[in-house]
Tab-separated table of C-alpha atoms in Angstrom:
chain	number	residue	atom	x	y	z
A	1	UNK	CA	13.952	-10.355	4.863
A	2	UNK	CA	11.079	-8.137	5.844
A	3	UNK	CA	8.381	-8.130	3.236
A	4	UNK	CA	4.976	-6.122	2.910
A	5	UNK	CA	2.430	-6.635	5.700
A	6	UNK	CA	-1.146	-5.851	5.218
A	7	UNK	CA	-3.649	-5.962	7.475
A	8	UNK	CA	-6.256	-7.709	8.114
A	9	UNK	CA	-5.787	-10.246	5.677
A	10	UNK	CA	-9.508	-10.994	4.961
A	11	UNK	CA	-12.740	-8.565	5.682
A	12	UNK	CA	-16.774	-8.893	5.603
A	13	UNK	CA	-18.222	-6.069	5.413
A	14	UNK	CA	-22.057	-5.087	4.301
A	15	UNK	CA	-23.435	-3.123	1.637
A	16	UNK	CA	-22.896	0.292	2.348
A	17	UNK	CA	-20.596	0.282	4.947
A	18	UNK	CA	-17.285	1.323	5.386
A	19	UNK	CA	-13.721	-0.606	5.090
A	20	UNK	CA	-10.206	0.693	5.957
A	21	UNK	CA	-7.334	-1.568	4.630
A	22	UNK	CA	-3.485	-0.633	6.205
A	23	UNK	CA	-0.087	-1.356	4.203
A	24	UNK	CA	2.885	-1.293	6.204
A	25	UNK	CA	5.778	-0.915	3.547
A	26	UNK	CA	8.894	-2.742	3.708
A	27	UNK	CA	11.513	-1.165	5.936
A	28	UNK	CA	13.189	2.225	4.242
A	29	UNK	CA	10.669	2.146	1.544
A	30	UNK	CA	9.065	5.179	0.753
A	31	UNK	CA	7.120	4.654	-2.277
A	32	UNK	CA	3.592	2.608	-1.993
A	33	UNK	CA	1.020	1.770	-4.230
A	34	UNK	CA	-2.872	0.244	-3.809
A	35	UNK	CA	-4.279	-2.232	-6.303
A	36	UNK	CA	-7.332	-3.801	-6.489
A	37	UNK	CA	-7.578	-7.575	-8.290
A	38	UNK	CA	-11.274	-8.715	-8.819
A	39	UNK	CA	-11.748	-12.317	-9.679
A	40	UNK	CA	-10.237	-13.787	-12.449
A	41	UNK	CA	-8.556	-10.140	-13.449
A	42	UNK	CA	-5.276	-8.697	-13.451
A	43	UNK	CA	-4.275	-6.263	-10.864
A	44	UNK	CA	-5.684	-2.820	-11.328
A	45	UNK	CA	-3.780	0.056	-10.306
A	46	UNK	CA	-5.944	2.349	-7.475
A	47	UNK	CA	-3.182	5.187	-5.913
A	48	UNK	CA	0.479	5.286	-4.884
A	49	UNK	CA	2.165	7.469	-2.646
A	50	UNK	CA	5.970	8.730	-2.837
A	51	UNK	CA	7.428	10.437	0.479
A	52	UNK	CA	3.907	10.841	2.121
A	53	UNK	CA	2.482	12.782	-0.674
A	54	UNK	CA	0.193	11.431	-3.599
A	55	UNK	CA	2.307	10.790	-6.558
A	56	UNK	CA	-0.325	8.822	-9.376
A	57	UNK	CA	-3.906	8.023	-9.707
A	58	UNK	CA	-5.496	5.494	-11.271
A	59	UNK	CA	-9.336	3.870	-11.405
A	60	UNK	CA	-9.693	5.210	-8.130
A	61	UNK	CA	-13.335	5.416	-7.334
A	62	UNK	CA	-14.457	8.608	-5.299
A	63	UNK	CA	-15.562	6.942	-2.342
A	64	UNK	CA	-12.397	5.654	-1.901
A	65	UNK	CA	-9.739	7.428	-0.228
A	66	UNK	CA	-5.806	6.992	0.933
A	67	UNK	CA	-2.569	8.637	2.837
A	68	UNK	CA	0.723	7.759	3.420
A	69	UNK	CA	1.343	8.788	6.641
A	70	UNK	CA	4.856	9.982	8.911
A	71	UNK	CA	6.091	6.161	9.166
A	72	UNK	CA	5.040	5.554	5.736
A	73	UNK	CA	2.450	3.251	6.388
A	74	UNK	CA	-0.570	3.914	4.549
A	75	UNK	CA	-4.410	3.158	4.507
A	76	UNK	CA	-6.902	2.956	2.074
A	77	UNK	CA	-10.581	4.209	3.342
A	78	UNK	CA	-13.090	2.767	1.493
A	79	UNK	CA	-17.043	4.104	2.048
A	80	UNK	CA	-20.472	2.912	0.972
A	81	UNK	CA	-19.016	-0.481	0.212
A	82	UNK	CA	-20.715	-1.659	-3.433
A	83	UNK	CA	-21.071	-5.337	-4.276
A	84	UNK	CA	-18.462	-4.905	-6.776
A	85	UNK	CA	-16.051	-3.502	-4.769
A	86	UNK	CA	-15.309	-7.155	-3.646
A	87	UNK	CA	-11.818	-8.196	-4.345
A	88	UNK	CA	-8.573	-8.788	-3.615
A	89	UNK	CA	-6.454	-5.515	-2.397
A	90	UNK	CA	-2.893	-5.484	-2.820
A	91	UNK	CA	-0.571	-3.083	-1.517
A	92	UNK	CA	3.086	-2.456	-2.966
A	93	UNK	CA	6.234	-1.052	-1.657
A	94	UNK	CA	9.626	0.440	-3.423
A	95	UNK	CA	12.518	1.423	-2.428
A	96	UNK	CA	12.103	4.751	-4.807
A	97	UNK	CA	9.118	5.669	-7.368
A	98	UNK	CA	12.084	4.012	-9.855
A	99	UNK	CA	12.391	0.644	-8.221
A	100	UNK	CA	11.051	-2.311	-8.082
A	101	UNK	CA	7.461	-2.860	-6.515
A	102	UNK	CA	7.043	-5.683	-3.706
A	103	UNK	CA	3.578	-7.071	-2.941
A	104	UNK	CA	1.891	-7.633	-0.249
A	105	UNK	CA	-0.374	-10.957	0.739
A	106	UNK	CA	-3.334	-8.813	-0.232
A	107	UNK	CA	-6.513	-7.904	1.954
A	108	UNK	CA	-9.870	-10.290	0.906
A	109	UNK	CA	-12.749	-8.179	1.064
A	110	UNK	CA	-16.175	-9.363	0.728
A	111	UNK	CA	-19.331	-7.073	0.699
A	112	UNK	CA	-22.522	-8.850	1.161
B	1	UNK	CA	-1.915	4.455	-22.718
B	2	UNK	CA	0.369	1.382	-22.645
B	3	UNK	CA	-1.305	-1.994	-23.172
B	4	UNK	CA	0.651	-5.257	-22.314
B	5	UNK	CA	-0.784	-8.277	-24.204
B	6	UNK	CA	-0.731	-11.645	-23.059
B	7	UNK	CA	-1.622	-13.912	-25.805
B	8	UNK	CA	-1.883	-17.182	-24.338
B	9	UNK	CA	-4.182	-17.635	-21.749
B	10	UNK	CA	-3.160	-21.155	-20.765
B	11	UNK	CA	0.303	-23.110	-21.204
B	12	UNK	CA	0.878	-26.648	-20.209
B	13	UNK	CA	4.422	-28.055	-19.455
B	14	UNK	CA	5.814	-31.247	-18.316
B	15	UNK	CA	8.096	-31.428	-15.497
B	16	UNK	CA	11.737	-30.862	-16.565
B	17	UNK	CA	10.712	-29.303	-19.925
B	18	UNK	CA	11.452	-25.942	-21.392
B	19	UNK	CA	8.376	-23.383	-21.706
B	20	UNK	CA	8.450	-19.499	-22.961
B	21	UNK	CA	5.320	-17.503	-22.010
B	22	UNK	CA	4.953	-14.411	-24.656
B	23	UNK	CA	4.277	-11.301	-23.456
B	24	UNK	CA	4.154	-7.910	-26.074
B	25	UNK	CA	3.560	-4.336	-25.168
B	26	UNK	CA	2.981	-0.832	-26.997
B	27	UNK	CA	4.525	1.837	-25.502
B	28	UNK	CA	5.843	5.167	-27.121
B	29	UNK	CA	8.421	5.573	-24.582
B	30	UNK	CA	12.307	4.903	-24.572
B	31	UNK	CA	12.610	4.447	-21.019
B	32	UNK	CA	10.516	1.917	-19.286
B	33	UNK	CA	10.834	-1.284	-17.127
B	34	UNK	CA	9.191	-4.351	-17.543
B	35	UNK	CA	8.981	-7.530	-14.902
B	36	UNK	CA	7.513	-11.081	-14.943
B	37	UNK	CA	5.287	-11.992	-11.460
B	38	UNK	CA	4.297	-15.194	-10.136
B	39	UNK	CA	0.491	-15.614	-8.728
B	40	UNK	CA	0.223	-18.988	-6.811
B	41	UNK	CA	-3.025	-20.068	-5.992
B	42	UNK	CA	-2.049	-18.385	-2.869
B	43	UNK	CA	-2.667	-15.593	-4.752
B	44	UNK	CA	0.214	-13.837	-3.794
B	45	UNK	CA	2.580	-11.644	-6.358
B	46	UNK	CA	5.888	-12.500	-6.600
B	47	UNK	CA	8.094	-10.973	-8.339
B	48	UNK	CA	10.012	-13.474	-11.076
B	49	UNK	CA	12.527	-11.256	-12.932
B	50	UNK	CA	13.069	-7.588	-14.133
B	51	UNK	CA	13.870	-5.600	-17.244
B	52	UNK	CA	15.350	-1.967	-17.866
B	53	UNK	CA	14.267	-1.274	-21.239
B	54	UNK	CA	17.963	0.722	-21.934
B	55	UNK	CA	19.980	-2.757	-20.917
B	56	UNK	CA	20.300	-4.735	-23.711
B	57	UNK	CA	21.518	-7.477	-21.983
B	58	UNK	CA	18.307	-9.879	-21.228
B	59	UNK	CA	18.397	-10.338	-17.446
B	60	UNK	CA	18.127	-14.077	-15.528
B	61	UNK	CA	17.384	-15.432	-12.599
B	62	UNK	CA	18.594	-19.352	-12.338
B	63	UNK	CA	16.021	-21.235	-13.970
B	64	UNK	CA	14.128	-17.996	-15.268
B	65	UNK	CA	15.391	-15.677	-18.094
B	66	UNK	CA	13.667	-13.058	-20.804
B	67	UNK	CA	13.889	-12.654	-24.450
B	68	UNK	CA	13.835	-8.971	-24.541
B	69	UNK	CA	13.230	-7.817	-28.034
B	70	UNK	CA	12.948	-3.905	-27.578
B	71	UNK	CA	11.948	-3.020	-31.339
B	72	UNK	CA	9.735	-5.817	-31.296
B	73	UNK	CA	7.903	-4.650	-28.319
B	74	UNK	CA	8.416	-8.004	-27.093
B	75	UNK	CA	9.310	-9.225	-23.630
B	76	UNK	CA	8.579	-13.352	-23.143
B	77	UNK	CA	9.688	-15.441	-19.907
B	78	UNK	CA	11.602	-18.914	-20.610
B	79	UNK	CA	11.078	-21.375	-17.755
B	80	UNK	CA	14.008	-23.697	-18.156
B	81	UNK	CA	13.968	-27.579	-15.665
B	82	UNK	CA	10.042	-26.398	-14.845
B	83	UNK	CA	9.133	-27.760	-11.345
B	84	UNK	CA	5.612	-28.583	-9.933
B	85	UNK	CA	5.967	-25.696	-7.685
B	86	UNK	CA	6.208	-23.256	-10.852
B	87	UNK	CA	2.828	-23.989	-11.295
B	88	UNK	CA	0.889	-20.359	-11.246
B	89	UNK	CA	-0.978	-17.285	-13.266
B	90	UNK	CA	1.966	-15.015	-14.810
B	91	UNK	CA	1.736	-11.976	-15.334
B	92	UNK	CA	3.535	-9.662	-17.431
B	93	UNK	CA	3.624	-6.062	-16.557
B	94	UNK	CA	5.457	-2.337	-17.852
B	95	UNK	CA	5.966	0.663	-15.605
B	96	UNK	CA	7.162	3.818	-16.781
B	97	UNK	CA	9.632	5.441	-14.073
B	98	UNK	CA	7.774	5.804	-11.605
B	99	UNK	CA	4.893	4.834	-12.016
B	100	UNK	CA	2.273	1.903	-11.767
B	101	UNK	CA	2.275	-1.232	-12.674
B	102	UNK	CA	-0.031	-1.892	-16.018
B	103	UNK	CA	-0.259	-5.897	-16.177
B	104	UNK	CA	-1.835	-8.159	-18.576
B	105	UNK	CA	-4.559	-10.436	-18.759
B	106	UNK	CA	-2.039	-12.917	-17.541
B	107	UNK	CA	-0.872	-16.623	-18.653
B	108	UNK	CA	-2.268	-20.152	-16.263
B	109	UNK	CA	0.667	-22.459	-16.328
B	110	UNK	CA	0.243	-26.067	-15.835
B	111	UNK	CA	3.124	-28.365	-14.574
B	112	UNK	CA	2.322	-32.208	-15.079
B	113	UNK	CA	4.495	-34.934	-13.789
């Protein structure tokens, strides 16, 4: 079965610089959501999407940004890249905003 | 805000043996889902078994099944004929309908031979 890609799957970036992560939900999903795992933590939620239009918010920071776009893959746009902005980025897919969320492998991004 | 609570950080199991991982939550809510995921060192989430709060039934899936305790607030994972390969972090996590996923600090199971 087709599962959640994300892409790329691992990211350098510098301090300061920008990052844009891409989910591509599983087929005839319409519902995605962006988490970000630092190390040793559990999963924390960022944004979600239902039918191309923002549906929930969470510890989002502002220089972060997202969109769910025609084909209902969506990116997350990530600026003036912090030290602590290193982590592990997880996207998630439902069939609806009630079902069940798949993962994702997660993107690895490292800010130097 | 909900809070899940994990209370055991670590669990250690032999292969073969029985373990339950606990998992409570607080949640003023009647309608509400809760699910048990797998992180491998991989560190990918997989998704181990899910929970609508309004079946009472506790749901399976072969070796895995939940003791759902709904006035309790209580939701723990029993990990029946454990295998090396269910060695992982679990995490326990609710979600209102429709929305995110709030997980919790999340358990490190051991499998020994």
């Amino acid at each position: 079965a087709a599962g959640v890609i994300q892409s790329p799957r691992h990211l350098i970036k510098e301090k300061r610089e920008t990052a844009t992560l891409k989910c591509y939900p599983i087929p005839r999903h319409d519902t995605v959501y962006w988490y970000q795992q630092g190390p040793g933590q559990d999963p924390q939620f960022l944004i979600s999407f239902y039918e191309k239009m923002q549906s929930d918010k969470g510890s989002i920071p502002d220089r972060f940004s997202a969109q769910q776009f025609s084909d209902y893959h969506s990116e997350l746009n990530m600026s003036s890249l912090e030290l602590g902005d290193s982590a592990l980025y997880f996207c998630a897919s439902s069939l609806s905003y009630t079902d069940t969320q798949y993962f994702g492998p997660g993107t690895r991004l490292t800010v130097l | 805000a909900q809070t899940v609570t994990q209370s055991q950080p670590e669990m250690s199991v032999q292969e073969a043996e029985t373990v339950t991982l606990s998992c409570t939550y607080d949640t003023s809510e009647s309608d509400y889902y809760l699910f048990w995921y797998k992180q491998p060192p991989s560190r990918q989430m997989i998704l181990v078994i899910r929970q609508e709060a309004y079946k009472q039934q506790n749901a399976t899936e072969n070796r895995f099944s939940v003791n759902f305790q709904k006035a309790a607030k209580s939701f723990s994972l029993k990990i029946s004929d454990s295998q090396l390969g269910d060695a992982a972090m679990y995490f326990c996590a609710y979600s209102s309908s429709g929305y995110a996923l709030n997980f919790g600090k999340g358990t490190s199971l051991l499998v020994t031979p």
